[in-house]
JSON list of C-alpha atoms in Angstrom, two decimals:
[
{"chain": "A", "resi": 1, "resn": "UNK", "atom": "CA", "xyz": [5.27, -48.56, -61.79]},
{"chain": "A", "resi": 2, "resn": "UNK", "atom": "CA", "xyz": [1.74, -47.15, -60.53]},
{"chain": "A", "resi": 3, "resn": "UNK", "atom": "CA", "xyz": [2.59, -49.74, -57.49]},
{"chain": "A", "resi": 4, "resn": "UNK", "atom": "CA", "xyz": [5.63, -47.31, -56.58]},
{"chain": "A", "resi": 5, "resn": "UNK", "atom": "CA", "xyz": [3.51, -44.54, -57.33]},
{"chain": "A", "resi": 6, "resn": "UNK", "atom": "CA", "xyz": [0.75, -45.22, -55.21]},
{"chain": "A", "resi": 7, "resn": "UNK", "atom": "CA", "xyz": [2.82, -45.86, -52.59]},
{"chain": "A", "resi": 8, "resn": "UNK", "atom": "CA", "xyz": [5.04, -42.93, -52.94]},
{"chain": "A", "resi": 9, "resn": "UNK", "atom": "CA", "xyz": [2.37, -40.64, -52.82]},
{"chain": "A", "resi": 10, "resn": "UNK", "atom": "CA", "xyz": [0.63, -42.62, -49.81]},
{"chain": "A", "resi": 11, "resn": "UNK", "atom": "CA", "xyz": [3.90, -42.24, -47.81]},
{"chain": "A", "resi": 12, "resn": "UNK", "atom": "CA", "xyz": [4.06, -38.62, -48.44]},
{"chain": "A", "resi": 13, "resn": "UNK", "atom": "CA", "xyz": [0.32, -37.85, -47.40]},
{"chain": "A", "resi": 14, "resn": "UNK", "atom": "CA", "xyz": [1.35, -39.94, -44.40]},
{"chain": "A", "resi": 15, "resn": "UNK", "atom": "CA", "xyz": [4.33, -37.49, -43.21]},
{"chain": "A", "resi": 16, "resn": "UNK", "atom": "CA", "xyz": [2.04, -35.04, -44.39]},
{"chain": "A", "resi": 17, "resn": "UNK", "atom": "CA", "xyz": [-0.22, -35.33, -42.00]},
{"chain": "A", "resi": 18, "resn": "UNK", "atom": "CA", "xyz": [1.65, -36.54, -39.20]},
{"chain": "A", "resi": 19, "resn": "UNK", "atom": "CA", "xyz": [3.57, -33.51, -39.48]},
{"chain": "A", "resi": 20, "resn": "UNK", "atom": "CA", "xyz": [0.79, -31.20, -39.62]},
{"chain": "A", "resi": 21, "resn": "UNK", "atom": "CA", "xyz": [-0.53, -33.34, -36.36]},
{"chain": "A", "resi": 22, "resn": "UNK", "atom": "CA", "xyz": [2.82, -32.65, -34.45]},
{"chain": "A", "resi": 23, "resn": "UNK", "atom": "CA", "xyz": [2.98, -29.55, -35.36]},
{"chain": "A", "resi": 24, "resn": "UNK", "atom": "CA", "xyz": [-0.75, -28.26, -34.70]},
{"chain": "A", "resi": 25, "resn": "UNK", "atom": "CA", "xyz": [0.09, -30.61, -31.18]},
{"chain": "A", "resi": 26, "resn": "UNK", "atom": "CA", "xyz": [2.81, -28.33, -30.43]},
{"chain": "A", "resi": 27, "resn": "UNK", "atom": "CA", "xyz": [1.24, -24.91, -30.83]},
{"chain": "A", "resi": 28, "resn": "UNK", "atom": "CA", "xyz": [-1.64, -25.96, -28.90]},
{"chain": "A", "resi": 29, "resn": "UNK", "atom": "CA", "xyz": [0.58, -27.02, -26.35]},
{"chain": "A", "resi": 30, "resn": "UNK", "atom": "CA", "xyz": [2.39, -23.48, -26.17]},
{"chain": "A", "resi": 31, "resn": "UNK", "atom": "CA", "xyz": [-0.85, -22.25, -26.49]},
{"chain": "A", "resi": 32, "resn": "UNK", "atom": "CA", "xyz": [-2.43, -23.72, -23.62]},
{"chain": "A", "resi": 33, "resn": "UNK", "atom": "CA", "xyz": [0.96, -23.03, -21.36]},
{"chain": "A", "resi": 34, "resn": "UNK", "atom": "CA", "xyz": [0.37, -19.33, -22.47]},
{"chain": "A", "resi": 35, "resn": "UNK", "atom": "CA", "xyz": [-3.49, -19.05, -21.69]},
{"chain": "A", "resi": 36, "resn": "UNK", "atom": "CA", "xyz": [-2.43, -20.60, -17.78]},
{"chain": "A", "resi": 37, "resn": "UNK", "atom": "CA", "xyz": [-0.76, -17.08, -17.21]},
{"chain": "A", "resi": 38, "resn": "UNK", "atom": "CA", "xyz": [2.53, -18.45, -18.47]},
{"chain": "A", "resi": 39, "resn": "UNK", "atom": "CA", "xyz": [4.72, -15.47, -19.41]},
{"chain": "A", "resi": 40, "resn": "UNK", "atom": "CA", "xyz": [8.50, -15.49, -20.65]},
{"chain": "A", "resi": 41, "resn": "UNK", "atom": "CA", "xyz": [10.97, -13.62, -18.88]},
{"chain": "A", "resi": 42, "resn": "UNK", "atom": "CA", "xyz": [14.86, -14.02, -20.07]},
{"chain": "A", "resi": 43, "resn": "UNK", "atom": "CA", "xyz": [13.91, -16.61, -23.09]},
{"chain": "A", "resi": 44, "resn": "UNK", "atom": "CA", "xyz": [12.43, -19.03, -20.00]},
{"chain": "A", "resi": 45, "resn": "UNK", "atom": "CA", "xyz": [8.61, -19.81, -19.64]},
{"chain": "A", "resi": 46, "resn": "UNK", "atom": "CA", "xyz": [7.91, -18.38, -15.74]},
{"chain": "A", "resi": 47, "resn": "UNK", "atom": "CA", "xyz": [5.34, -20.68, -14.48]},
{"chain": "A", "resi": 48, "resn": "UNK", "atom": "CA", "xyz": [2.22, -19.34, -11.98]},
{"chain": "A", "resi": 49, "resn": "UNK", "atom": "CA", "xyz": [2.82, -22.68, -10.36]},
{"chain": "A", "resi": 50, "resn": "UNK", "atom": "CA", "xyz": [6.25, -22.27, -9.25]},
{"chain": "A", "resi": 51, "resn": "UNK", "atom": "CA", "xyz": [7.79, -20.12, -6.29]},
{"chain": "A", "resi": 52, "resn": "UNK", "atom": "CA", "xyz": [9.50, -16.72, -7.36]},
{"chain": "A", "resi": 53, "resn": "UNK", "atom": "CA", "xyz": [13.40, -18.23, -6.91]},
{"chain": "A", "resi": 54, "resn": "UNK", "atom": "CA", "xyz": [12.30, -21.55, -9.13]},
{"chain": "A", "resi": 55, "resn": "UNK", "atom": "CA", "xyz": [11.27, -19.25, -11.87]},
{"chain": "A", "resi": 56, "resn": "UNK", "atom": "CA", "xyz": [13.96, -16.93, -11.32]},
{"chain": "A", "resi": 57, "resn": "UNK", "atom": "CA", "xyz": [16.78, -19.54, -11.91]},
{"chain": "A", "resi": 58, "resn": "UNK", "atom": "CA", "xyz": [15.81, -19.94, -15.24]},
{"chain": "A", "resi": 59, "resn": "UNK", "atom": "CA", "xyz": [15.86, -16.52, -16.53]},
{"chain": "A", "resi": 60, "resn": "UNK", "atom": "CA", "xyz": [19.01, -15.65, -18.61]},
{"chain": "A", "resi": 61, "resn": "UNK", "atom": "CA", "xyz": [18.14, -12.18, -17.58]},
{"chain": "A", "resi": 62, "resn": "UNK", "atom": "CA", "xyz": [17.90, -12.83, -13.90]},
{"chain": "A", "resi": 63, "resn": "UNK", "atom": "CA", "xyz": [21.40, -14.65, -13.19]},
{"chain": "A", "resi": 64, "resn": "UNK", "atom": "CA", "xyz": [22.99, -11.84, -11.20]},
{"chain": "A", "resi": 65, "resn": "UNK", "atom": "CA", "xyz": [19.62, -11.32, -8.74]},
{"chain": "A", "resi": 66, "resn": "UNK", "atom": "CA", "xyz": [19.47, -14.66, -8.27]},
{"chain": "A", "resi": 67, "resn": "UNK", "atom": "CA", "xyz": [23.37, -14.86, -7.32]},
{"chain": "A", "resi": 68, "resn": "UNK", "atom": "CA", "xyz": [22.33, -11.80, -4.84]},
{"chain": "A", "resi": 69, "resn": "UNK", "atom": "CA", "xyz": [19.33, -13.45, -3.07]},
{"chain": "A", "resi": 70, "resn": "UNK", "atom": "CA", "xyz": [21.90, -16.85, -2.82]},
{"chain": "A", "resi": 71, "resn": "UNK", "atom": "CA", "xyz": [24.58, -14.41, -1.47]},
{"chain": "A", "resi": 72, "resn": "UNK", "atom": "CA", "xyz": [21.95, -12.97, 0.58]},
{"chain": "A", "resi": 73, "resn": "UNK", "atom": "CA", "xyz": [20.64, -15.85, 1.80]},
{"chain": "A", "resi": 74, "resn": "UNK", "atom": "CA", "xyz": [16.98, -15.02, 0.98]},
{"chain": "A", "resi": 75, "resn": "UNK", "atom": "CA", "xyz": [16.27, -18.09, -0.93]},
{"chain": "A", "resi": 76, "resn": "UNK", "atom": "CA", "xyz": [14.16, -19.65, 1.70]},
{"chain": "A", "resi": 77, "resn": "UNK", "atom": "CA", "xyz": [12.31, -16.25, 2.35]},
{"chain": "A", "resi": 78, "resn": "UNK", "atom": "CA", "xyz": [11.35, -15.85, -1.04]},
{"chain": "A", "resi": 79, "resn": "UNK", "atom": "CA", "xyz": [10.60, -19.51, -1.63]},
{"chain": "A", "resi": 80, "resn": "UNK", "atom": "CA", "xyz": [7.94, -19.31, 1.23]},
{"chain": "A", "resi": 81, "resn": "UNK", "atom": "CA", "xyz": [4.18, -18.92, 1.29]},
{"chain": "A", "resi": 82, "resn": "UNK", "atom": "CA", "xyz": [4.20, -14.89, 0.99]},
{"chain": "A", "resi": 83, "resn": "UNK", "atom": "CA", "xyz": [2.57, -13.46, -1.18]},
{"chain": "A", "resi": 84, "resn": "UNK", "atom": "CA", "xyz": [5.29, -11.12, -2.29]},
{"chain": "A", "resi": 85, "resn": "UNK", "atom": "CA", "xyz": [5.69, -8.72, -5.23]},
{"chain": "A", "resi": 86, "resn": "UNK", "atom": "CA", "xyz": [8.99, -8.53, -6.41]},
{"chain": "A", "resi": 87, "resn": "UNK", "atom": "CA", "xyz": [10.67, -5.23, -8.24]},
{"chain": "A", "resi": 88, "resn": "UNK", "atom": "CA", "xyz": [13.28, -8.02, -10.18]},
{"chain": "A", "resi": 89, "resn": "UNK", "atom": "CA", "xyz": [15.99, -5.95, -11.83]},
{"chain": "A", "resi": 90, "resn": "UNK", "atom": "CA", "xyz": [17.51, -7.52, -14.58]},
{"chain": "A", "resi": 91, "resn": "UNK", "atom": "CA", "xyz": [21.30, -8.21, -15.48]},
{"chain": "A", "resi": 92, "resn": "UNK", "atom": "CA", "xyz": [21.85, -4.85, -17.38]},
{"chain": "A", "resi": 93, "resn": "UNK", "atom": "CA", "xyz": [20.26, -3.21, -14.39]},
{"chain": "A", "resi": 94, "resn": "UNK", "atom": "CA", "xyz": [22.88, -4.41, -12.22]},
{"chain": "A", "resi": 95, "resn": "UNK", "atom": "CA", "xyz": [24.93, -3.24, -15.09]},
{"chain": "A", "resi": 96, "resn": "UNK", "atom": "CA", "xyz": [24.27, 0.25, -14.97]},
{"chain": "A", "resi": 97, "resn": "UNK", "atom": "CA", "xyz": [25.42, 0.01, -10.74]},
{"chain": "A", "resi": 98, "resn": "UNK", "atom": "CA", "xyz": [29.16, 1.90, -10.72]},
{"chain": "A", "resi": 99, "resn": "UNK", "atom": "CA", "xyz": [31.68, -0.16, -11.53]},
{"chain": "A", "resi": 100, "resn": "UNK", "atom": "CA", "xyz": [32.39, -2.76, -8.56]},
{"chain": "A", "resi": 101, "resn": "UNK", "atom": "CA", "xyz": [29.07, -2.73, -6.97]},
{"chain": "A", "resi": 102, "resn": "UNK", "atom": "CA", "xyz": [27.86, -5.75, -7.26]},
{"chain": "A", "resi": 103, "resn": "UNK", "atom": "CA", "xyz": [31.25, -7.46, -6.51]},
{"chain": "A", "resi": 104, "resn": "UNK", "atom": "CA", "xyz": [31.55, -5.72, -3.50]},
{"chain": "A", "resi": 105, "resn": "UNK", "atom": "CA", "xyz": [27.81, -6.53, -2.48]},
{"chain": "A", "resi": 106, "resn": "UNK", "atom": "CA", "xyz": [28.41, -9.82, -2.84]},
{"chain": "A", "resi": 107, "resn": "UNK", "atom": "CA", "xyz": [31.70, -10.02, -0.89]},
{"chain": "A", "resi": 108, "resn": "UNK", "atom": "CA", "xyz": [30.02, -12.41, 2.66]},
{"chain": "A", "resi": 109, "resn": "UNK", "atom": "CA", "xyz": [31.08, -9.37, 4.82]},
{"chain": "A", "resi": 110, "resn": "UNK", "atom": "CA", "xyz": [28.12, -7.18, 3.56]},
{"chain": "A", "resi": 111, "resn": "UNK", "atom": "CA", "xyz": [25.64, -9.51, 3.51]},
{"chain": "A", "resi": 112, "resn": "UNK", "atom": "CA", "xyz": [23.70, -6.76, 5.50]},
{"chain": "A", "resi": 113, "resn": "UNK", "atom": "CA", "xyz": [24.02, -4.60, 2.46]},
{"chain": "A", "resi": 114, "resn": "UNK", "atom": "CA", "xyz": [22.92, -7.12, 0.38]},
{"chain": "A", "resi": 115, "resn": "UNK", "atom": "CA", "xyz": [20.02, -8.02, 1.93]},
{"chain": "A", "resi": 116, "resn": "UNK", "atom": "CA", "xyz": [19.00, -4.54, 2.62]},
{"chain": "A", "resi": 117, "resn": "UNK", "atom": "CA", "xyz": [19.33, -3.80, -1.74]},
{"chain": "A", "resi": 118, "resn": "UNK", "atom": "CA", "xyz": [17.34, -6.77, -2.54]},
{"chain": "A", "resi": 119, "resn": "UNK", "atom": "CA", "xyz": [14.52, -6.98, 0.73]},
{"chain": "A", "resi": 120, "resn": "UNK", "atom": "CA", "xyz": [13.82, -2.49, -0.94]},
{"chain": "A", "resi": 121, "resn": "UNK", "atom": "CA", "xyz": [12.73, -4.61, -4.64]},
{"chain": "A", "resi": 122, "resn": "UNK", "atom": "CA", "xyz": [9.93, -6.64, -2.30]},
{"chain": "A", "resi": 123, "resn": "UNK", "atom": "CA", "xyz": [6.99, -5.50, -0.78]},
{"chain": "A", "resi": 124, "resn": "UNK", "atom": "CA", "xyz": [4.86, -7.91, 1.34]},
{"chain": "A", "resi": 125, "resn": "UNK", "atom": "CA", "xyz": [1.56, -8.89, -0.67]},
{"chain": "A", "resi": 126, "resn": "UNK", "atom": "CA", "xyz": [0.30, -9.28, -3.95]},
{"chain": "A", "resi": 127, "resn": "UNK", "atom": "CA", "xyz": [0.16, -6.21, -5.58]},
{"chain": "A", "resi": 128, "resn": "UNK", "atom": "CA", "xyz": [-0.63, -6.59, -9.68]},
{"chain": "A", "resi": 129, "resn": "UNK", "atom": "CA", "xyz": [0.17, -3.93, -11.58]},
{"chain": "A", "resi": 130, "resn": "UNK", "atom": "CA", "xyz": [-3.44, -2.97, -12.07]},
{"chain": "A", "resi": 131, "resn": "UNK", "atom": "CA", "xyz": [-3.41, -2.60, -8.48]},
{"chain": "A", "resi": 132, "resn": "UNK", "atom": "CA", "xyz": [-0.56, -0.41, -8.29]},
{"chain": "A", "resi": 133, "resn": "UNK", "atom": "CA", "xyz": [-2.26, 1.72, -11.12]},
{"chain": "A", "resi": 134, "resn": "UNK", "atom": "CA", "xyz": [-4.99, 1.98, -9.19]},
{"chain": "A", "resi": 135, "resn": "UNK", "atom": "CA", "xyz": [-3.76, 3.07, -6.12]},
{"chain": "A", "resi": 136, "resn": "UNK", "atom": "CA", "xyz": [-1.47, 5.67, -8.26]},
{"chain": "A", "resi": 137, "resn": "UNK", "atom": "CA", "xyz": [-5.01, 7.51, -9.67]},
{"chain": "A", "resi": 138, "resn": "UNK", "atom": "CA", "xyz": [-5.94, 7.24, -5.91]},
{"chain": "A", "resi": 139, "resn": "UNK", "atom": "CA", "xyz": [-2.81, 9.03, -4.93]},
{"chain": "A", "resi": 140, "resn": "UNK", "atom": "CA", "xyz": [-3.34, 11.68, -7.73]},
{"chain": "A", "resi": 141, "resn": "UNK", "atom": "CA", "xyz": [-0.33, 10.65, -9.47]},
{"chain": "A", "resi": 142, "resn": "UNK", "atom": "CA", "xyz": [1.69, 8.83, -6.77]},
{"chain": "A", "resi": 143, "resn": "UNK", "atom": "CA", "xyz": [1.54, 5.89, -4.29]},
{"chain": "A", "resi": 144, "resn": "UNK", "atom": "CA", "xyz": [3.86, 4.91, -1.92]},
{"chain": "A", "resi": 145, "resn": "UNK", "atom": "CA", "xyz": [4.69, 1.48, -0.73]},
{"chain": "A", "resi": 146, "resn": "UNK", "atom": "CA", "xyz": [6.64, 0.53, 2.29]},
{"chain": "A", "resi": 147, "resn": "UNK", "atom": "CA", "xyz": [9.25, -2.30, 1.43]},
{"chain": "A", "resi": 148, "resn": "UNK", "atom": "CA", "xyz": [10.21, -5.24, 3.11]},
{"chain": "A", "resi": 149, "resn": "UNK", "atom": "CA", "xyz": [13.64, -3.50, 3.89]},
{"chain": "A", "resi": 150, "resn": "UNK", "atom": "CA", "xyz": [11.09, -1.05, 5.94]},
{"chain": "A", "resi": 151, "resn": "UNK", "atom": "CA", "xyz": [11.67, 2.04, 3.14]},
{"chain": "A", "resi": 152, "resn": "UNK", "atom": "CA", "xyz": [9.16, 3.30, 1.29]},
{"chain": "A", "resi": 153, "resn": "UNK", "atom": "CA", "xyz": [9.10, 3.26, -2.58]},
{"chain": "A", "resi": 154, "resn": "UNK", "atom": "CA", "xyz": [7.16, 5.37, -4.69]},
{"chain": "A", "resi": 155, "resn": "UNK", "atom": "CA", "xyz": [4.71, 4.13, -7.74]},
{"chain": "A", "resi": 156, "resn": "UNK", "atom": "CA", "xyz": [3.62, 6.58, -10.69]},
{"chain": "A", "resi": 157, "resn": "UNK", "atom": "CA", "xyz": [3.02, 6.54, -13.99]},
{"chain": "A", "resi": 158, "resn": "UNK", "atom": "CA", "xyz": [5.07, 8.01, -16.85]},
{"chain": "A", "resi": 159, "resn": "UNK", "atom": "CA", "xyz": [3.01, 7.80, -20.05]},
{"chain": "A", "resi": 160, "resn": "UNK", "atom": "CA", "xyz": [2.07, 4.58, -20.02]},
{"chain": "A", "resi": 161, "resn": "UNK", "atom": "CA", "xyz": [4.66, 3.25, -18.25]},
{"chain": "A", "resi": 162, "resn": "UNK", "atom": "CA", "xyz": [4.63, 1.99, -14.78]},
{"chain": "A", "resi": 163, "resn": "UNK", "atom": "CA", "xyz": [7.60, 3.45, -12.94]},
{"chain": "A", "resi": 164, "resn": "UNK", "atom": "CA", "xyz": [9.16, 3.17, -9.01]},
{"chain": "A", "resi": 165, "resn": "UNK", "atom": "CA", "xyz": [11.48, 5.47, -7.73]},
{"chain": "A", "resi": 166, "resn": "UNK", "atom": "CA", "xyz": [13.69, 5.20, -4.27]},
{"chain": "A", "resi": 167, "resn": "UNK", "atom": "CA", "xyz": [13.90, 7.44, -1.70]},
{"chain": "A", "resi": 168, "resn": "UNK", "atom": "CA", "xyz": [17.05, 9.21, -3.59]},
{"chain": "A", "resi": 169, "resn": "UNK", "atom": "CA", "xyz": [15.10, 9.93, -6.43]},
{"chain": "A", "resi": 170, "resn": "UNK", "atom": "CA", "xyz": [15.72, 7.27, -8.74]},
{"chain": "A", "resi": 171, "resn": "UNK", "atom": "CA", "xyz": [13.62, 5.77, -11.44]},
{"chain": "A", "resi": 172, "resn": "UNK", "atom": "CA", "xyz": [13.21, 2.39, -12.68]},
{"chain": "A", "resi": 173, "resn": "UNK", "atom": "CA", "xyz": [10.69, 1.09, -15.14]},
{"chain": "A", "resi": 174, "resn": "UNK", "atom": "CA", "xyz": [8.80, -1.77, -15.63]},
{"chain": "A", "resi": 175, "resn": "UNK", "atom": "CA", "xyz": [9.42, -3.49, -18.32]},
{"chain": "A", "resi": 176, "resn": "UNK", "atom": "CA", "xyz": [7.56, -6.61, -17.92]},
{"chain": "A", "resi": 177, "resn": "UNK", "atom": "CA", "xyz": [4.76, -6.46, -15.28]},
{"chain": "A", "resi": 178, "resn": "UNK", "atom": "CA", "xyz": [2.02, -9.21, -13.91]},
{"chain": "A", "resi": 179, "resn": "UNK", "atom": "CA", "xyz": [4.65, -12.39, -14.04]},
{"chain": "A", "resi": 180, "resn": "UNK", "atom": "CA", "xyz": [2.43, -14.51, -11.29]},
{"chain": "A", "resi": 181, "resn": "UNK", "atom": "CA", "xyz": [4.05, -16.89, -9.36]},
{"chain": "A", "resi": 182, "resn": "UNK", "atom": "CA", "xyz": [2.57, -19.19, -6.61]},
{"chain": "A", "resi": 183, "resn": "UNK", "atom": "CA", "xyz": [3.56, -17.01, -4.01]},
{"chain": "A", "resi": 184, "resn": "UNK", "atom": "CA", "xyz": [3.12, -13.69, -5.76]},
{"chain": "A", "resi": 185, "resn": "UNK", "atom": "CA", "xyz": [3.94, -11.88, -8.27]},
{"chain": "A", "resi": 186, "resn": "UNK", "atom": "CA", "xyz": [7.09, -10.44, -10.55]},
{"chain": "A", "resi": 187, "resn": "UNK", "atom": "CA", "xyz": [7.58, -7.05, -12.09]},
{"chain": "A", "resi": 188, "resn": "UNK", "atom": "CA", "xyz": [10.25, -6.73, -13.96]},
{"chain": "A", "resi": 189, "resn": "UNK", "atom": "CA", "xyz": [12.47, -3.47, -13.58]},
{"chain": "A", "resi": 190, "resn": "UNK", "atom": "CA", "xyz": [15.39, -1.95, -15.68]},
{"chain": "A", "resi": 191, "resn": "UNK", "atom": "CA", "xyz": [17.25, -0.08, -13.08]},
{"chain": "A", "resi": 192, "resn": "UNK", "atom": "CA", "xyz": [18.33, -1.35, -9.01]},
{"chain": "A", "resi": 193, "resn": "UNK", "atom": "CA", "xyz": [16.78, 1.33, -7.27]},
{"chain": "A", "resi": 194, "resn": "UNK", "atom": "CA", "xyz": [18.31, 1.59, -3.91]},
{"chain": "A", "resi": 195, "resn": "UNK", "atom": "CA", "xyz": [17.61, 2.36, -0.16]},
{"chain": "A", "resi": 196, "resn": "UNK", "atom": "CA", "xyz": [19.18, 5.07, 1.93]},
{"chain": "A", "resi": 197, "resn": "UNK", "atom": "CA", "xyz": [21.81, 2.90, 3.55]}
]
């Protein structure tokens, strides 16, 4: 009887503390993914080591942008050396678009279009959002950046919030800024601000 006993109670200090040892594995694991820069956009971990489109694909969030930029053809563009940042507006921004935007954006005959939308969300260079802060108390409350698209798109602050706005005047804020990617970096925006097409 003490046999079974002993042995019992060995086997359950054994799981025990195998458990605990998976377990404390795991969280230092996530923990050392997280202290690499490792941020999570759309319930997927967006690696600093990957290009902006790899990342992108694997953001629940993200699936209608990264339909555009295929539509687009900017895959390659964004996949290349850069650095870029990237305004990335998420699903529901697309969302808030009138009815039949997108649709119609991605229809192959306005490609153009297309690209024109998605090249006013990039601006050539690295630009962190402490950076864009920066320049914004520089600019006494404003800075302007000029796009890839060749527009300009205005930075400021509201509260604490970091905020761009298009050249009709509309906002969209960041909601998740600083996602670094090998070739640049991803702020992510809750509204498609557009370019005077």
């Amino acid at each position: 009887m003490k046999t079974k006993t002993i042995i019992s109670t060995l086997a359950l200090a054994v799981t025990l503390i195998f458990g605990s040892a998976v377990m404390a594995q795991s969280k230092m694991e996530k923990g050392a993914k997280m202290e690499k820069g490792t941020k999570m956009v759309g319930g997927a971990e967006m690696y600093p080591s990957k290009d902006i489109v790899s990342n992108a694909v694997n953001s629940k969030d993200h699936t209608t942008l990264v339909a555009a930029v295929k539509a687009a053809e900017l895959v390659e563009t964004l996949q290349s050396d850069g650095p870029f940042t990237v305004f990335a507006p998420t699903n529901a921004a697309f969302d808030k678009l009138p009815k039949g935007t997108v649709a119609t954006l991605l229809k192959p005959e306005n490609k153009a279009k297309l690209q024109a939308v998605l090249t006013y969300h990039v601006i050539a260079g690295k630009f962190s959002g402490k950076a864009i802060m920066k320049a914004i108390k520089k600019g006494k409350g404003k800075a302007s950046f000029k796009t890839v698209n060749g527009e300009m798109l205005t930075a400021m602050m509201d509260g604490k919030s970091l905020v761009i706005k298009d050249m009709a005047g509309n906002t969209s804020m960041v909601t998740i800024a600083d996602v670094n990617q090998s070739n640049g970096v991803i702020h992510v925006v809750d509204t498609v601000v557009l370019p005077g097409m």
